[in-house]
PDB file of C-alpha atoms in Angstrom:
ATOM      1  CA  MET A   7      86.070 133.886  93.951  1.00 41.00           C
ATOM      2  CA  THR A   8      84.587 133.536  90.475  1.00 42.00           C
ATOM      3  CA  PRO A   9      85.302 130.637  88.114  1.00 46.00           C
ATOM      4  CA  LYS A  10      87.808 131.678  85.422  1.00 47.00           C
ATOM      5  CA  ILE A  11      86.468 130.585  82.050  1.00 44.00           C
ATOM      6  CA  PRO A  12      88.356 131.348  78.818  1.00 44.00           C
ATOM      7  CA  ASP A  13      86.683 133.912  76.554  1.00 45.00           C
ATOM      8  CA  ASN A  14      86.679 131.500  73.614  1.00 41.00           C
ATOM      9  CA  TYR A  15      85.253 128.564  75.557  1.00 38.00           C
ATOM     10  CA  THR A  16      81.727 127.516  74.536  1.00 39.00           C
ATOM     11  CA  GLY A  17      81.214 124.239  76.434  1.00 42.00           C
ATOM     12  CA  LYS A  18      79.852 123.487  79.907  1.00 46.00           C
ATOM     13  CA  PHE A  19      82.803 123.929  82.229  1.00 49.00           C
ATOM     14  CA  ILE A  20      81.064 123.715  85.603  1.00 58.00           C
ATOM     15  CA  TYR A  21      82.223 123.610  89.201  1.00 75.00           C
ATOM     16  CA  HIS A  22      80.942 124.919  92.520  1.00 82.00           C
ATOM     17  CA  LEU A  23      82.609 126.940  95.240  1.00 86.00           C
ATOM     18  CA  GLY A  24      83.192 125.036  98.470  1.00 90.00           C
ATOM     19  CA  GLU A  25      81.418 127.632 100.580  1.00 90.00           C
ATOM     20  CA  ASP A  26      78.183 126.813  98.732  1.00 90.00           C
ATOM     21  CA  LEU A  27      78.060 123.628 100.833  1.00 92.00           C
ATOM     22  CA  LEU A  28      77.752 125.676 104.035  1.00 92.00           C
ATOM     23  CA  HIS A  29      74.220 126.567 102.971  1.00 91.00           C
ATOM     24  CA  LYS A  30      73.187 122.943 102.395  1.00 91.00           C
ATOM     25  CA  ILE A  31      72.419 120.093 104.772  1.00 92.00           C
ATOM     26  CA  ASP A  32      75.185 117.488 104.551  1.00 94.00           C
ATOM     27  CA  GLU A  33      73.075 114.373 104.090  1.00 94.00           C
ATOM     28  CA  VAL A  34      74.416 110.820 103.831  1.00 96.00           C
ATOM     29  CA  ILE A  35      72.135 107.992 102.700  1.00 95.00           C
ATOM     30  CA  LYS A  36      72.879 104.738 104.522  1.00 95.00           C
ATOM     31  CA  GLU A  37      70.702 102.425 102.433  1.00 93.00           C
ATOM     32  CA  LYS A  38      71.900 101.495  98.959  1.00 92.00           C
ATOM     33  CA  PRO A  39      69.859 103.326  96.301  1.00 93.00           C
ATOM     34  CA  LYS A  40      68.145 101.162  93.694  1.00 91.00           C
ATOM     35  CA  LEU A  41      70.044 100.621  90.457  1.00 90.00           C
ATOM     36  CA  ASN A  42      68.807  99.429  87.076  1.00 88.00           C
ATOM     37  CA  TYR A  43      71.184  97.432  84.884  1.00 85.00           C
ATOM     38  CA  ASN A  44      71.281  98.837  81.369  1.00 81.00           C
ATOM     39  CA  LYS A  45      71.852  96.510  78.363  1.00 76.00           C
ATOM     40  CA  ALA A  46      74.889  98.597  77.454  1.00 79.00           C
ATOM     41  CA  GLY A  47      76.457  97.741  80.808  1.00 78.00           C
ATOM     42  CA  TYR A  48      75.547 100.839  82.803  1.00 81.00           C
ATOM     43  CA  LEU A  49      74.136 100.761  86.328  1.00 86.00           C
ATOM     44  CA  GLU A  50      71.615 103.582  86.210  1.00 85.00           C
ATOM     45  CA  PRO A  51      70.352 104.875  89.575  1.00 87.00           C
ATOM     46  CA  GLU A  52      66.720 105.799  89.951  1.00 85.00           C
ATOM     47  CA  SER A  53      68.025 108.907  91.728  1.00 90.00           C
ATOM     48  CA  ARG A  54      71.569 110.126  90.982  1.00 91.00           C
ATOM     49  CA  ASP A  55      71.308 112.600  93.842  1.00 93.00           C
ATOM     50  CA  GLU A  56      70.742 109.720  96.271  1.00 94.00           C
ATOM     51  CA  LEU A  57      73.674 107.794  94.817  1.00 94.00           C
ATOM     52  CA  LEU A  58      75.955 110.811  95.318  1.00 95.00           C
ATOM     53  CA  LYS A  59      74.905 110.839  98.987  1.00 96.00           C
ATOM     54  CA  PHE A  60      75.618 107.112  99.340  1.00 97.00           C
ATOM     55  CA  HIS A  61      78.917 106.773  97.494  1.00 97.00           C
ATOM     56  CA  PRO A  62      82.232 108.000  98.958  1.00 98.00           C
ATOM     57  CA  GLU A  63      83.459 111.468  98.069  1.00 98.00           C
ATOM     58  CA  VAL A  64      86.938 112.036  96.615  1.00 98.00           C
ATOM     59  CA  VAL A  65      89.177 114.760  98.064  1.00 98.00           C
ATOM     60  CA  LEU A  66      92.366 115.883  96.292  1.00 97.00           C
ATOM     61  CA  PHE A  67      94.677 117.750  98.668  1.00 97.00           C
ATOM     62  CA  CYS A  68      96.490 120.449  96.637  1.00 96.00           C
ATOM     63  CA  PRO A  69      96.779 118.491  93.356  1.00 94.00           C
ATOM     64  CA  GLN A  70      99.711 119.552  91.172  1.00 93.00           C
ATOM     65  CA  ILE A  71      99.322 117.857  87.775  1.00 89.00           C
ATOM     66  CA  PRO A  72      96.295 118.811  85.630  1.00 85.00           C
ATOM     67  CA  PRO A  73      95.908 115.557  83.645  1.00 85.00           C
ATOM     68  CA  ASN A  74      95.710 113.584  86.906  1.00 90.00           C
ATOM     69  CA  THR A  75      92.892 115.787  88.163  1.00 89.00           C
ATOM     70  CA  GLY A  76      91.126 115.563  84.814  1.00 86.00           C
ATOM     71  CA  THR A  77      91.340 111.768  84.914  1.00 89.00           C
ATOM     72  CA  VAL A  78      90.022 111.682  88.492  1.00 93.00           C
ATOM     73  CA  ALA A  79      87.139 113.982  87.512  1.00 90.00           C
ATOM     74  CA  ARG A  80      86.250 111.599  84.696  1.00 89.00           C
ATOM     75  CA  MET A  81      86.205 108.660  87.121  1.00 93.00           C
ATOM     76  CA  CYS A  82      84.062 110.586  89.600  1.00 94.00           C
ATOM     77  CA  ALA A  83      81.597 111.295  86.807  1.00 91.00           C
ATOM     78  CA  ALA A  84      81.520 107.636  85.742  1.00 91.00           C
ATOM     79  CA  PHE A  85      80.998 106.325  89.289  1.00 93.00           C
ATOM     80  CA  SER A  86      78.775 109.124  90.653  1.00 94.00           C
ATOM     81  CA  CYS A  87      81.158 110.457  93.301  1.00 96.00           C
ATOM     82  CA  THR A  88      81.474 114.083  94.383  1.00 96.00           C
ATOM     83  CA  LEU A  89      84.962 115.563  93.878  1.00 96.00           C
ATOM     84  CA  HIS A  90      86.562 118.135  96.198  1.00 96.00           C
ATOM     85  CA  LEU A  91      89.662 120.089  95.094  1.00 95.00           C
ATOM     86  CA  ILE A  92      91.682 121.769  97.857  1.00 96.00           C
ATOM     87  CA  GLU A  93      93.727 124.858  97.003  1.00 93.00           C
ATOM     88  CA  PRO A  94      96.450 125.875  96.507  1.00 93.00           C
ATOM     89  CA  MET A  95      96.737 123.739  93.397  1.00 91.00           C
ATOM     90  CA  GLY A  96      99.609 123.552  90.936  1.00 87.00           C
ATOM     91  CA  PHE A  97      97.462 124.833  88.045  1.00 79.00           C
ATOM     92  CA  GLU A  98      94.432 126.896  87.149  1.00 74.00           C
ATOM     93  CA  ILE A  99      91.315 124.780  86.877  1.00 72.00           C
ATOM     94  CA  THR A 100      90.839 126.030  83.316  1.00 62.00           C
ATOM     95  CA  GLU A 101      94.350 125.196  82.155  1.00 50.00           C
ATOM     96  CA  LYS A 102      94.459 123.598  78.693  1.00 60.00           C
ATOM     97  CA  ALA A 103      95.933 120.303  79.894  1.00 53.00           C
ATOM     98  CA  LEU A 104      93.149 119.839  82.449  1.00 54.00           C
ATOM     99  CA  ARG A 105      90.474 120.633  79.875  1.00 56.00           C
ATOM    100  CA  ARG A 106      91.981 118.105  77.474  1.00 59.00           C
ATOM    101  CA  ALA A 107      92.045 115.420  80.164  1.00 53.00           C
ATOM    102  CA  GLY A 108      88.534 115.798  81.529  1.00 50.00           C
ATOM    103  CA  LEU A 109      86.480 118.471  79.827  1.00 54.00           C
ATOM    104  CA  ASP A 110      84.113 116.172  77.960  1.00 62.00           C
ATOM    105  CA  TYR A 111      82.932 114.817  81.318  1.00 71.00           C
ATOM    106  CA  TRP A 112      83.098 117.948  83.468  1.00 72.00           C
ATOM    107  CA  GLU A 113      79.391 118.700  83.255  1.00 74.00           C
ATOM    108  CA  HIS A 114      78.617 115.224  84.635  1.00 81.00           C
ATOM    109  CA  VAL A 115      80.626 115.469  87.865  1.00 86.00           C
ATOM    110  CA  ASN A 116      79.921 117.354  91.094  1.00 90.00           C
ATOM    111  CA  VAL A 117      83.106 119.393  91.652  1.00 91.00           C
ATOM    112  CA  TYR A 118      83.713 121.707  94.608  1.00 93.00           C
ATOM    113  CA  LEU A 119      86.705 124.037  94.836  1.00 92.00           C
ATOM    114  CA  HIS A 120      87.882 124.903  98.392  1.00 95.00           C
ATOM    115  CA  LYS A 121      90.297 127.746  99.162  1.00 94.00           C
ATOM    116  CA  ASN A 122      92.165 125.684 101.803  1.00 96.00           C
ATOM    117  CA  TRP A 123      91.967 122.579 103.995  1.00 97.00           C
ATOM    118  CA  GLU A 124      90.300 124.319 106.939  1.00 96.00           C
ATOM    119  CA  SER A 125      87.586 125.712 104.691  1.00 96.00           C
ATOM    120  CA  PHE A 126      86.922 122.235 103.375  1.00 97.00           C
ATOM    121  CA  LEU A 127      86.639 120.798 106.903  1.00 96.00           C
ATOM    122  CA  GLN A 128      83.894 123.297 107.690  1.00 96.00           C
ATOM    123  CA  THR A 129      81.766 121.868 104.894  1.00 96.00           C
ATOM    124  CA  ARG A 130      82.043 118.223 106.027  1.00 96.00           C
ATOM    125  CA  PRO A 131      82.379 118.375 109.849  1.00 94.00           C
ATOM    126  CA  GLU A 132      80.624 115.065 110.598  1.00 93.00           C
ATOM    127  CA  ARG A 133      82.017 112.800 107.911  1.00 96.00           C
ATOM    128  CA  ARG A 134      84.667 110.140 108.385  1.00 97.00           C
ATOM    129  CA  MET A 135      87.961 110.608 106.538  1.00 97.00           C
ATOM    130  CA  ILE A 136      89.974 107.837 104.958  1.00 98.00           C
ATOM    131  CA  PHE A 137      93.499 109.002 104.152  1.00 97.00           C
ATOM    132  CA  ILE A 138      94.912 106.911 101.301  1.00 96.00           C
ATOM    133  CA  GLU A 139      98.615 107.147 102.146  1.00 93.00           C
ATOM    134  CA  THR A 140     101.682 105.065 102.942  1.00 87.00           C
ATOM    135  CA  GLY A 141     102.095 103.736 106.470  1.00 86.00           C
ATOM    136  CA  GLY A 142      98.589 102.439 107.055  1.00 87.00           C
ATOM    137  CA  HIS A 143      97.883  99.021 108.578  1.00 87.00           C
ATOM    138  CA  GLN A 144      94.958  98.059 106.340  1.00 93.00           C
ATOM    139  CA  ALA A 145      94.580  97.658 102.599  1.00 95.00           C
ATOM    140  CA  PRO A 146      91.396  98.859 100.846  1.00 96.00           C
ATOM    141  CA  LEU A 147      90.232  95.257 100.389  1.00 95.00           C
ATOM    142  CA  ASP A 148      90.391  94.719 104.159  1.00 95.00           C
ATOM    143  CA  PHE A 149      88.825  98.005 105.213  1.00 96.00           C
ATOM    144  CA  ASP A 150      85.154  98.419 106.124  1.00 96.00           C
ATOM    145  CA  PHE A 151      84.050 101.440 104.102  1.00 97.00           C
ATOM    146  CA  GLU A 152      80.882 103.293 105.060  1.00 97.00           C
ATOM    147  CA  PRO A 153      78.481 105.394 102.966  1.00 97.00           C
ATOM    148  CA  GLY A 154      79.650 108.969 102.550  1.00 97.00           C
ATOM    149  CA  ASP A 155      83.298 108.342 103.507  1.00 98.00           C
ATOM    150  CA  LEU A 156      85.754 111.022 102.400  1.00 98.00           C
ATOM    151  CA  LEU A 157      88.617 109.413 100.466  1.00 98.00           C
ATOM    152  CA  VAL A 158      91.514 111.857 100.820  1.00 98.00           C
ATOM    153  CA  PHE A 159      94.515 111.769  98.471  1.00 97.00           C
ATOM    154  CA  GLY A 160      97.663 113.861  98.750  1.00 95.00           C
ATOM    155  CA  ALA A 161      99.521 116.025  96.248  1.00 94.00           C
ATOM    156  CA  GLU A 162     101.688 114.232  93.701  1.00 93.00           C
ATOM    157  CA  THR A 163     104.862 115.922  94.972  1.00 89.00           C
ATOM    158  CA  PHE A 164     104.444 115.970  98.762  1.00 90.00           C
ATOM    159  CA  GLY A 165     101.465 113.801  99.698  1.00 90.00           C
ATOM    160  CA  ILE A 166      99.302 114.695 102.690  1.00 93.00           C
ATOM    161  CA  PRO A 167     101.107 116.609 105.465  1.00 93.00           C
ATOM    162  CA  LEU A 168     101.645 114.379 108.509  1.00 93.00           C
ATOM    163  CA  GLU A 169     100.202 116.983 110.877  1.00 95.00           C
ATOM    164  CA  VAL A 170      96.974 117.097 108.861  1.00 95.00           C
ATOM    165  CA  MET A 171      96.490 113.340 109.126  1.00 95.00           C
ATOM    166  CA  GLU A 172      97.516 113.033 112.775  1.00 95.00           C
ATOM    167  CA  LYS A 173      95.169 115.813 113.862  1.00 95.00           C
ATOM    168  CA  GLU A 174      92.120 114.119 112.327  1.00 95.00           C
ATOM    169  CA  ILE A 175      93.155 110.603 113.419  1.00 94.00           C
ATOM    170  CA  GLN A 176      93.560 111.807 117.021  1.00 94.00           C
ATOM    171  CA  LYS A 177      89.997 113.124 116.879  1.00 93.00           C
ATOM    172  CA  ASN A 178      88.873 109.568 115.995  1.00 93.00           C
ATOM    173  CA  ARG A 179      87.307 110.804 112.791  1.00 94.00           C
ATOM    174  CA  ALA A 180      89.910 109.449 110.361  1.00 96.00           C
ATOM    175  CA  HIS A 181      91.749 106.287 109.335  1.00 96.00           C
ATOM    176  CA  LYS A 182      94.793 105.640 107.178  1.00 96.00           C
ATOM    177  CA  VAL A 183      94.540 103.013 104.435  1.00 96.00           C
ATOM    178  CA  THR A 184      97.481 101.912 102.284  1.00 95.00           C
ATOM    179  CA  ILE A 185      97.473 100.260  98.865  1.00 95.00           C
ATOM    180  CA  PRO A 186     100.093  97.495  99.157  1.00 93.00           C
ATOM    181  CA  MET A 187     102.764  97.198  96.451  1.00 90.00           C
ATOM    182  CA  PHE A 188     104.992  94.230  95.728  1.00 91.00           C
ATOM    183  CA  ASN A 189     108.172  95.865  94.461  1.00 90.00           C
ATOM    184  CA  ARG A 190     110.330  98.214  96.553  1.00 84.00           C
ATOM    185  CA  GLY A 191     111.754  99.642  93.359  1.00 85.00           C
ATOM    186  CA  VAL A 192     108.510 101.573  92.861  1.00 85.00           C
ATOM    187  CA  ARG A 193     108.257 104.372  95.408  1.00 83.00           C
ATOM    188  CA  SER A 194     104.623 105.296  94.787  1.00 84.00           C
ATOM    189  CA  LEU A 195     101.674 104.944  92.431  1.00 90.00           C
ATOM    190  CA  ASN A 196     100.382 107.624  90.098  1.00 93.00           C
ATOM    191  CA  LEU A 197      97.683 109.717  91.798  1.00 95.00           C
ATOM    192  CA  SER A 198      94.928 108.896  89.337  1.00 95.00           C
ATOM    193  CA  ASN A 199      95.747 105.177  89.571  1.00 95.00           C
ATOM    194  CA  THR A 200      95.620 105.366  93.366  1.00 96.00           C
ATOM    195  CA  VAL A 201      92.227 107.060  93.253  1.00 97.00           C
ATOM    196  CA  SER A 202      90.972 104.447  90.769  1.00 96.00           C
ATOM    197  CA  ILE A 203      91.915 101.543  93.008  1.00 97.00           C
ATOM    198  CA  ALA A 204      90.647 102.957  96.298  1.00 97.00           C
ATOM    199  CA  MET A 205      87.447 104.454  94.914  1.00 97.00           C
ATOM    200  CA  TYR A 206      86.429 101.340  93.018  1.00 96.00           C
ATOM    201  CA  VAL A 207      87.128  99.019  95.962  1.00 97.00           C
ATOM    202  CA  ALA A 208      85.141 101.287  98.299  1.00 97.00           C
ATOM    203  CA  ILE A 209      82.166 101.445  95.914  1.00 97.00           C
ATOM    204  CA  ALA A 210      82.242  97.700  95.190  1.00 95.00           C
ATOM    205  CA  LYS A 211      82.198  96.887  98.904  1.00 96.00           C
ATOM    206  CA  LEU A 212      79.350  99.346  99.565  1.00 96.00           C
ATOM    207  CA  GLN A 213      77.300  97.965  96.690  1.00 91.00           C
ATOM    208  CA  LYS A 214      77.674  94.415  98.088  1.00 88.00           C
ATOM    209  CA  LYS A 215      76.507  95.297 101.598  1.00 80.00           C
TER     210      LYS A 215
END
């Protein structure tokens, strides 16, 4: 599979194929990498590669709405988190709406495109999964996140299939975490908002360890 880039596109629209990870050692760094506080308010790592191996990774299971994925990619760039996109998706990765939402930041985020869920699992066989879904017994603020956790988020229209979650939870390699809401009139949060909350809480807790 080759990335589809528009003929008239001149920027740096970069992503990797998931199978590329099969040829790399999946390394997680347990000790917090050193950060330098910039006067402009940035926390600059001495090694961004080490920070990527320490921070959680974000996994979008069959995302359907391009602006959501673009927004998540922007957040992953800002917080140095690897992003995994699981096909089939509801759009082409080069669709205009996705480019508008996240293109300016695309070159700054590690993005991997996987042809299906099983292919993704082969690339991260030892990592712990945290499914961010309804029905969990712990909120992100109460959960003990670990370096290199996989934060998995479901599709906007159908979430994460129950059989997918149950299979990994039964293997004792996954947990379900739920973001509590305070109004039953709201059925669910927007995907990009959900990712924002869970990812930031996980990173904040790791950085304080």
